[in-house]
């Protein structure tokens, strides 16, 4: 019996050693084939644009092509589920915005856990937002807006890009902080929502700077404040909502990069290095700045930087979404 126990122990040790050795070898040669970068939204959107911009320099650093693949649907949950269930080998990378933090509250039946089913590569970029009004909307500044919506809350319309969109979340937080419930008008994307704001069909919209700054500078919309803690270089004369009384109001479309749980640390390190090389590329910096997209500081471009931020954002948005009853399923 002792002999068989000894033989079994030796066999288990051999298998474990082989598995560990295989994992190390796999990480050591990674990547030896093209890598897929999954985007949970349609081609042409802000997240897709960021992904395609950094994919080329990341691929150069990794020594393999990084192929952007769009897997759309259900506010990004289809793509997130796909990546969470993929092989933990680093060949399927996921880039997603703050929807990773809001999904646990937005969806009653979520097929993945953002805090348990992924390994973290790092934060990538932030896209600021602006609270806008139609050109002929009566309030001319934020103080006038506060007075107006409290007196006319039944008539004021607040557009958004649909359930789970950042524009909806920004609107929910704004209404929560102001203590009012406005009539929300969901659209299938910020494009049609912005079109109707420009046409005067809706009153308010919270939208990203990537597509709104030209209209702001041309005076085609009214601007009530930026949603980030600091003023934007592209809009130096537009106050923040924070400085106008909504203390701590901070909504930006932050992006993070993930791989499936169990991916070897050595592989994570290689992907993280490639991400940082891409974000330090002069052409990438220039093109992102032209689109008013902010590269996050180096301390945030780390696995722990992303994990801590994701955890904080889940705790921030959960109560807001549940209080509003704004479920997506």
Tab-separated table of C-alpha atoms in Angstrom:
chain	number	residue	atom	x	y	z
A	1	UNK	CA	0.000	0.000	0.000
A	2	UNK	CA	2.856	2.321	0.847
A	3	UNK	CA	4.390	1.610	-2.541
A	4	UNK	CA	1.165	2.591	-4.368
A	5	UNK	CA	0.780	5.750	-2.290
A	6	UNK	CA	4.323	6.693	-3.164
A	7	UNK	CA	3.706	5.950	-6.840
A	8	UNK	CA	0.495	8.012	-6.820
A	9	UNK	CA	2.238	10.949	-5.160
A	10	UNK	CA	5.031	10.803	-7.724
A	11	UNK	CA	2.528	10.723	-10.567
A	12	UNK	CA	0.624	13.717	-9.179
A	13	UNK	CA	3.838	15.642	-8.743
A	14	UNK	CA	4.843	14.824	-12.310
A	15	UNK	CA	1.491	15.983	-13.730
A	16	UNK	CA	1.558	19.177	-11.662
A	17	UNK	CA	5.123	19.850	-12.691
A	18	UNK	CA	4.282	19.243	-16.321
A	19	UNK	CA	1.289	21.611	-16.114
A	20	UNK	CA	3.335	24.354	-14.495
A	21	UNK	CA	6.172	23.825	-16.945
A	22	UNK	CA	3.713	23.946	-19.840
A	23	UNK	CA	2.155	27.165	-18.552
A	24	UNK	CA	5.556	28.784	-18.182
A	25	UNK	CA	6.562	27.674	-21.669
A	26	UNK	CA	3.287	28.961	-23.119
A	27	UNK	CA	3.847	32.314	-21.467
A	28	UNK	CA	7.456	32.303	-22.573
A	29	UNK	CA	6.644	32.000	-26.277
A	30	UNK	CA	3.555	34.223	-26.160
A	31	UNK	CA	2.442	35.325	-28.639
A	32	UNK	CA	3.213	32.923	-31.462
A	33	UNK	CA	0.077	33.780	-33.473
A	34	UNK	CA	-2.169	36.831	-34.037
A	35	UNK	CA	-4.004	38.268	-31.023
A	36	UNK	CA	-7.669	39.321	-31.064
A	37	UNK	CA	-8.732	42.584	-29.429
A	38	UNK	CA	-12.479	42.363	-28.779
A	39	UNK	CA	-14.526	45.582	-28.883
A	40	UNK	CA	-18.095	45.320	-27.524
A	41	UNK	CA	-19.478	48.047	-29.799
A	42	UNK	CA	-19.903	48.682	-33.508
A	43	UNK	CA	-17.066	49.864	-35.713
A	44	UNK	CA	-16.691	53.623	-35.878
A	45	UNK	CA	-17.607	54.395	-32.276
A	46	UNK	CA	-15.225	55.954	-29.700
A	47	UNK	CA	-14.183	52.633	-28.111
A	48	UNK	CA	-13.588	51.066	-31.519
A	49	UNK	CA	-11.530	54.091	-32.607
A	50	UNK	CA	-9.294	53.811	-29.538
A	51	UNK	CA	-8.863	50.072	-30.042
A	52	UNK	CA	-7.855	50.410	-33.695
A	53	UNK	CA	-5.445	53.219	-32.898
A	54	UNK	CA	-3.516	51.285	-30.240
A	55	UNK	CA	-3.756	47.876	-31.934
A	56	UNK	CA	-0.953	48.592	-34.423
A	57	UNK	CA	1.734	49.722	-31.939
A	58	UNK	CA	0.680	46.972	-29.522
A	59	UNK	CA	1.146	44.448	-32.310
A	60	UNK	CA	4.607	45.788	-33.095
A	61	UNK	CA	5.639	45.407	-29.478
A	62	UNK	CA	4.190	41.890	-29.230
A	63	UNK	CA	5.628	40.810	-32.563
A	64	UNK	CA	2.229	39.643	-33.834
A	65	UNK	CA	-0.784	41.293	-35.430
A	66	UNK	CA	-3.476	42.548	-33.049
A	67	UNK	CA	-6.769	42.135	-34.883
A	68	UNK	CA	-9.722	44.239	-33.751
A	69	UNK	CA	-12.984	42.300	-33.691
A	70	UNK	CA	-16.380	43.865	-32.960
A	71	UNK	CA	-18.771	41.708	-30.919
A	72	UNK	CA	-21.834	43.863	-30.368
A	73	UNK	CA	-25.036	43.511	-28.377
A	74	UNK	CA	-26.598	43.859	-24.924
A	75	UNK	CA	-24.558	46.878	-23.911
A	76	UNK	CA	-21.278	44.991	-24.151
A	77	UNK	CA	-22.307	41.950	-22.109
A	78	UNK	CA	-22.168	39.561	-25.076
A	79	UNK	CA	-18.556	40.456	-25.759
A	80	UNK	CA	-17.635	40.398	-22.063
A	81	UNK	CA	-19.151	36.943	-21.643
A	82	UNK	CA	-17.294	35.697	-24.703
A	83	UNK	CA	-13.948	36.880	-23.366
A	84	UNK	CA	-14.643	35.627	-19.834
A	85	UNK	CA	-15.250	32.134	-21.239
A	86	UNK	CA	-12.263	32.173	-23.593
A	87	UNK	CA	-9.066	30.216	-23.035
A	88	UNK	CA	-6.809	31.896	-20.430
A	89	UNK	CA	-3.893	32.274	-22.800
A	90	UNK	CA	-3.873	35.990	-23.702
A	91	UNK	CA	-4.937	35.527	-27.310
A	92	UNK	CA	-8.280	37.217	-26.693
A	93	UNK	CA	-7.994	40.672	-25.125
A	94	UNK	CA	-10.996	42.772	-24.174
A	95	UNK	CA	-11.330	46.557	-24.162
A	96	UNK	CA	-14.464	48.005	-22.581
A	97	UNK	CA	-15.570	51.300	-21.104
A	98	UNK	CA	-17.282	51.986	-17.772
A	99	UNK	CA	-20.040	49.555	-18.779
A	100	UNK	CA	-17.983	46.902	-16.984
A	101	UNK	CA	-18.731	48.724	-13.719
A	102	UNK	CA	-22.412	49.412	-14.345
A	103	UNK	CA	-23.398	46.002	-15.743
A	104	UNK	CA	-23.763	44.313	-12.303
A	105	UNK	CA	-26.506	46.791	-11.365
A	106	UNK	CA	-28.051	47.233	-14.821
A	107	UNK	CA	-28.572	43.520	-15.483
A	108	UNK	CA	-30.475	41.319	-13.054
A	109	UNK	CA	-29.062	38.210	-14.734
A	110	UNK	CA	-25.461	38.914	-15.683
A	111	UNK	CA	-23.575	35.910	-17.114
A	112	UNK	CA	-20.198	37.099	-15.825
A	113	UNK	CA	-18.687	38.794	-12.787
A	114	UNK	CA	-16.388	41.745	-13.616
A	115	UNK	CA	-14.444	41.263	-10.373
A	116	UNK	CA	-14.051	37.475	-10.547
A	117	UNK	CA	-13.984	36.353	-14.191
A	118	UNK	CA	-11.147	38.500	-15.565
A	119	UNK	CA	-7.509	39.367	-15.128
A	120	UNK	CA	-6.709	43.050	-15.437
A	121	UNK	CA	-4.253	44.632	-17.864
A	122	UNK	CA	-4.732	48.324	-17.068
A	123	UNK	CA	-6.765	51.445	-17.666
A	124	UNK	CA	-6.372	53.009	-21.091
A	125	UNK	CA	-8.036	56.374	-21.747
A	126	UNK	CA	-10.743	58.698	-20.433
A	127	UNK	CA	-13.272	60.508	-22.630
A	128	UNK	CA	-14.805	63.582	-20.930
A	129	UNK	CA	-18.482	64.470	-21.239
A	130	UNK	CA	-20.471	67.699	-21.425
A	131	UNK	CA	-24.009	68.560	-20.335
A	132	UNK	CA	-25.668	70.227	-23.321
A	133	UNK	CA	-28.954	71.961	-24.092
A	134	UNK	CA	-30.706	72.791	-27.346
A	135	UNK	CA	-29.749	76.162	-28.786
A	136	UNK	CA	-33.093	77.806	-27.986
A	137	UNK	CA	-33.496	76.272	-24.515
A	138	UNK	CA	-34.356	79.146	-22.098
A	139	UNK	CA	-31.615	78.637	-19.441
A	140	UNK	CA	-28.365	80.361	-20.456
A	141	UNK	CA	-26.123	78.997	-17.700
A	142	UNK	CA	-26.057	76.267	-15.088
A	143	UNK	CA	-27.681	78.272	-12.289
A	144	UNK	CA	-30.533	79.214	-14.599
A	145	UNK	CA	-30.784	75.562	-15.630
A	146	UNK	CA	-31.178	74.412	-12.010
A	147	UNK	CA	-33.964	76.944	-11.419
A	148	UNK	CA	-35.684	76.099	-14.690
A	149	UNK	CA	-35.743	72.292	-14.322
A	150	UNK	CA	-37.101	72.488	-10.774
A	151	UNK	CA	-39.941	74.713	-11.961
A	152	UNK	CA	-40.606	72.803	-15.191
A	153	UNK	CA	-39.475	69.237	-14.465
A	154	UNK	CA	-42.608	67.703	-16.012
A	155	UNK	CA	-41.877	69.374	-19.354
A	156	UNK	CA	-38.090	69.055	-19.630
A	157	UNK	CA	-36.790	66.176	-21.781
A	158	UNK	CA	-33.408	64.514	-21.235
A	159	UNK	CA	-32.124	62.417	-24.134
A	160	UNK	CA	-29.785	59.434	-23.876
A	161	UNK	CA	-28.315	56.724	-26.096
A	162	UNK	CA	-30.387	53.909	-24.599
A	163	UNK	CA	-30.322	51.627	-21.536
A	164	UNK	CA	-26.857	51.252	-20.075
A	165	UNK	CA	-25.302	53.979	-22.216
A	166	UNK	CA	-22.966	56.385	-20.462
A	167	UNK	CA	-25.231	59.257	-21.505
A	168	UNK	CA	-28.069	57.580	-19.597
A	169	UNK	CA	-25.888	57.065	-16.521
A	170	UNK	CA	-24.703	60.658	-16.623
A	171	UNK	CA	-28.330	61.762	-16.809
A	172	UNK	CA	-29.315	59.511	-13.902
A	173	UNK	CA	-26.552	60.916	-11.731
A	174	UNK	CA	-27.476	64.485	-12.689
A	175	UNK	CA	-31.151	63.951	-11.804
A	176	UNK	CA	-30.192	62.225	-8.562
A	177	UNK	CA	-27.919	65.081	-7.512
A	178	UNK	CA	-30.543	67.685	-8.453
A	179	UNK	CA	-33.378	65.766	-6.814
A	180	UNK	CA	-35.625	65.840	-9.891
A	181	UNK	CA	-37.101	63.321	-12.310
A	182	UNK	CA	-37.114	64.554	-15.873
A	183	UNK	CA	-38.726	62.897	-18.889
A	184	UNK	CA	-35.996	60.716	-20.371
A	185	UNK	CA	-35.971	59.976	-24.095
A	186	UNK	CA	-33.875	56.923	-25.095
A	187	UNK	CA	-32.359	56.627	-28.568
A	188	UNK	CA	-30.416	53.910	-30.361
A	189	UNK	CA	-27.087	55.654	-29.963
A	190	UNK	CA	-25.822	59.144	-29.217
A	191	UNK	CA	-25.796	60.045	-32.932
A	192	UNK	CA	-29.576	60.268	-33.306
A	193	UNK	CA	-29.904	61.769	-29.814
A	194	UNK	CA	-27.492	64.563	-30.730
A	195	UNK	CA	-29.263	65.090	-34.051
A	196	UNK	CA	-32.561	65.664	-32.254
A	197	UNK	CA	-30.893	67.987	-29.732
A	198	UNK	CA	-29.495	70.047	-32.610
A	199	UNK	CA	-32.953	70.035	-34.198
A	200	UNK	CA	-34.617	71.202	-30.986
A	201	UNK	CA	-36.708	68.054	-30.453
A	202	UNK	CA	-35.202	67.376	-26.988
A	203	UNK	CA	-33.930	69.739	-24.308
A	204	UNK	CA	-30.852	68.186	-22.700
A	205	UNK	CA	-28.179	65.603	-23.436
A	206	UNK	CA	-25.021	64.449	-21.691
A	207	UNK	CA	-22.561	63.409	-24.410
A	208	UNK	CA	-18.884	62.765	-25.068
A	209	UNK	CA	-16.551	65.541	-26.189
A	210	UNK	CA	-15.325	63.444	-29.123
A	211	UNK	CA	-18.399	64.383	-31.127
A	212	UNK	CA	-19.798	67.483	-29.429
A	213	UNK	CA	-16.946	70.023	-29.341
A	214	UNK	CA	-17.431	71.223	-32.950
A	215	UNK	CA	-21.101	71.994	-32.223
A	216	UNK	CA	-20.164	73.717	-28.964
A	217	UNK	CA	-17.579	75.930	-30.653
A	218	UNK	CA	-20.002	76.781	-33.458
A	219	UNK	CA	-22.652	77.836	-30.930
A	220	UNK	CA	-25.168	75.244	-32.112
A	221	UNK	CA	-25.862	74.019	-28.575
A	222	UNK	CA	-25.835	75.506	-25.082
A	223	UNK	CA	-23.175	74.198	-22.731
A	224	UNK	CA	-23.913	73.926	-19.013
A	225	UNK	CA	-20.767	72.242	-17.756
A	226	UNK	CA	-18.190	69.510	-18.215
A	227	UNK	CA	-18.564	66.361	-16.150
A	228	UNK	CA	-14.921	65.947	-15.086
A	229	UNK	CA	-13.307	67.427	-11.948
A	230	UNK	CA	-11.079	69.764	-13.977
A	231	UNK	CA	-11.811	72.017	-16.930
A	232	UNK	CA	-10.889	70.706	-20.346
A	233	UNK	CA	-8.045	72.229	-22.384
A	234	UNK	CA	-10.312	72.144	-25.442
A	235	UNK	CA	-13.048	74.065	-23.570
A	236	UNK	CA	-11.185	76.279	-21.089
A	237	UNK	CA	-14.101	78.685	-20.623
A	238	UNK	CA	-16.660	75.993	-19.784
A	239	UNK	CA	-16.924	75.455	-16.003
A	240	UNK	CA	-17.162	71.988	-14.492
A	241	UNK	CA	-20.382	70.866	-12.834
A	242	UNK	CA	-18.313	70.309	-9.714
A	243	UNK	CA	-17.246	73.948	-9.475
A	244	UNK	CA	-20.832	75.052	-10.106
A	245	UNK	CA	-22.167	73.274	-7.053
A	246	UNK	CA	-22.408	69.548	-7.856
A	247	UNK	CA	-19.442	68.619	-5.684
A	248	UNK	CA	-17.746	65.393	-6.655
A	249	UNK	CA	-19.647	65.092	-9.947
A	250	UNK	CA	-17.278	63.028	-12.063
A	251	UNK	CA	-18.472	61.148	-15.145
A	252	UNK	CA	-16.097	60.192	-17.903
A	253	UNK	CA	-16.022	57.320	-20.321
A	254	UNK	CA	-13.046	55.477	-18.877
A	255	UNK	CA	-11.707	52.415	-20.668
A	256	UNK	CA	-9.946	49.324	-19.370
A	257	UNK	CA	-8.271	46.277	-20.870
A	258	UNK	CA	-8.888	42.708	-19.666
A	259	UNK	CA	-8.160	39.031	-20.352
A	260	UNK	CA	-9.879	35.913	-19.037
A	261	UNK	CA	-9.286	34.647	-15.509
A	262	UNK	CA	-6.282	32.387	-15.117
A	263	UNK	CA	-4.127	33.970	-17.808
A	264	UNK	CA	-0.460	33.557	-16.746
A	265	UNK	CA	1.125	36.568	-15.085
A	266	UNK	CA	3.955	36.575	-17.610
A	267	UNK	CA	1.415	36.972	-20.425
A	268	UNK	CA	-0.393	39.737	-18.533
A	269	UNK	CA	2.928	41.534	-18.114
A	270	UNK	CA	3.650	41.338	-21.859
A	271	UNK	CA	0.228	42.708	-22.785
A	272	UNK	CA	0.547	45.474	-20.199
A	273	UNK	CA	3.932	46.458	-21.590
A	274	UNK	CA	2.504	46.533	-25.126
A	275	UNK	CA	-0.379	48.728	-23.940
A	276	UNK	CA	1.990	51.208	-22.317
A	277	UNK	CA	4.256	51.265	-25.372
A	278	UNK	CA	1.219	52.045	-27.533
A	279	UNK	CA	0.002	54.846	-25.245
A	280	UNK	CA	3.477	56.389	-25.231
A	281	UNK	CA	3.661	56.362	-29.025
A	282	UNK	CA	3.885	59.999	-30.284
A	283	UNK	CA	1.373	59.463	-33.098
A	284	UNK	CA	-1.112	57.811	-30.735
A	285	UNK	CA	-0.754	60.700	-28.278
A	286	UNK	CA	-1.320	63.272	-31.014
A	287	UNK	CA	-4.366	61.587	-32.501
A	288	UNK	CA	-5.998	61.004	-29.119
A	289	UNK	CA	-5.405	64.637	-28.130
A	290	UNK	CA	-6.993	65.782	-31.394
A	291	UNK	CA	-10.120	63.832	-30.403
A	292	UNK	CA	-10.070	65.234	-26.846
A	293	UNK	CA	-9.372	61.785	-25.434
A	294	UNK	CA	-7.139	61.728	-22.359
A	295	UNK	CA	-4.507	59.035	-21.777
A	296	UNK	CA	-4.618	58.008	-18.128
A	297	UNK	CA	-1.499	58.461	-15.940
A	298	UNK	CA	1.033	55.576	-15.809
A	299	UNK	CA	-0.061	54.571	-12.280
A	300	UNK	CA	-3.513	53.739	-13.659
A	301	UNK	CA	-2.156	51.776	-16.628
A	302	UNK	CA	-1.506	48.778	-14.376
A	303	UNK	CA	-3.500	45.683	-13.368
A	304	UNK	CA	-4.007	46.992	-9.829
A	305	UNK	CA	-4.855	50.461	-11.126
A	306	UNK	CA	-7.692	49.032	-13.204
A	307	UNK	CA	-8.902	46.584	-10.551
A	308	UNK	CA	-9.130	49.263	-7.853
A	309	UNK	CA	-10.872	51.713	-10.186
A	310	UNK	CA	-13.380	49.099	-11.375
A	311	UNK	CA	-14.235	48.186	-7.785
A	312	UNK	CA	-14.744	51.852	-6.846
A	313	UNK	CA	-16.925	52.485	-9.914
A	314	UNK	CA	-19.129	49.451	-9.198
A	315	UNK	CA	-19.748	50.818	-5.703
A	316	UNK	CA	-20.394	54.305	-7.108
A	317	UNK	CA	-22.911	53.442	-9.808
A	318	UNK	CA	-24.752	50.525	-8.184
A	319	UNK	CA	-26.830	52.654	-5.778
A	320	UNK	CA	-27.633	55.252	-8.471
A	321	UNK	CA	-28.904	52.637	-10.929
A	322	UNK	CA	-30.853	50.609	-8.354
A	323	UNK	CA	-32.486	53.748	-6.933
A	324	UNK	CA	-33.650	54.741	-10.412
A	325	UNK	CA	-34.794	51.196	-11.215
A	326	UNK	CA	-33.023	51.578	-14.566
A	327	UNK	CA	-32.558	47.925	-15.436
A	328	UNK	CA	-31.552	46.795	-18.920
A	329	UNK	CA	-33.116	43.319	-18.815
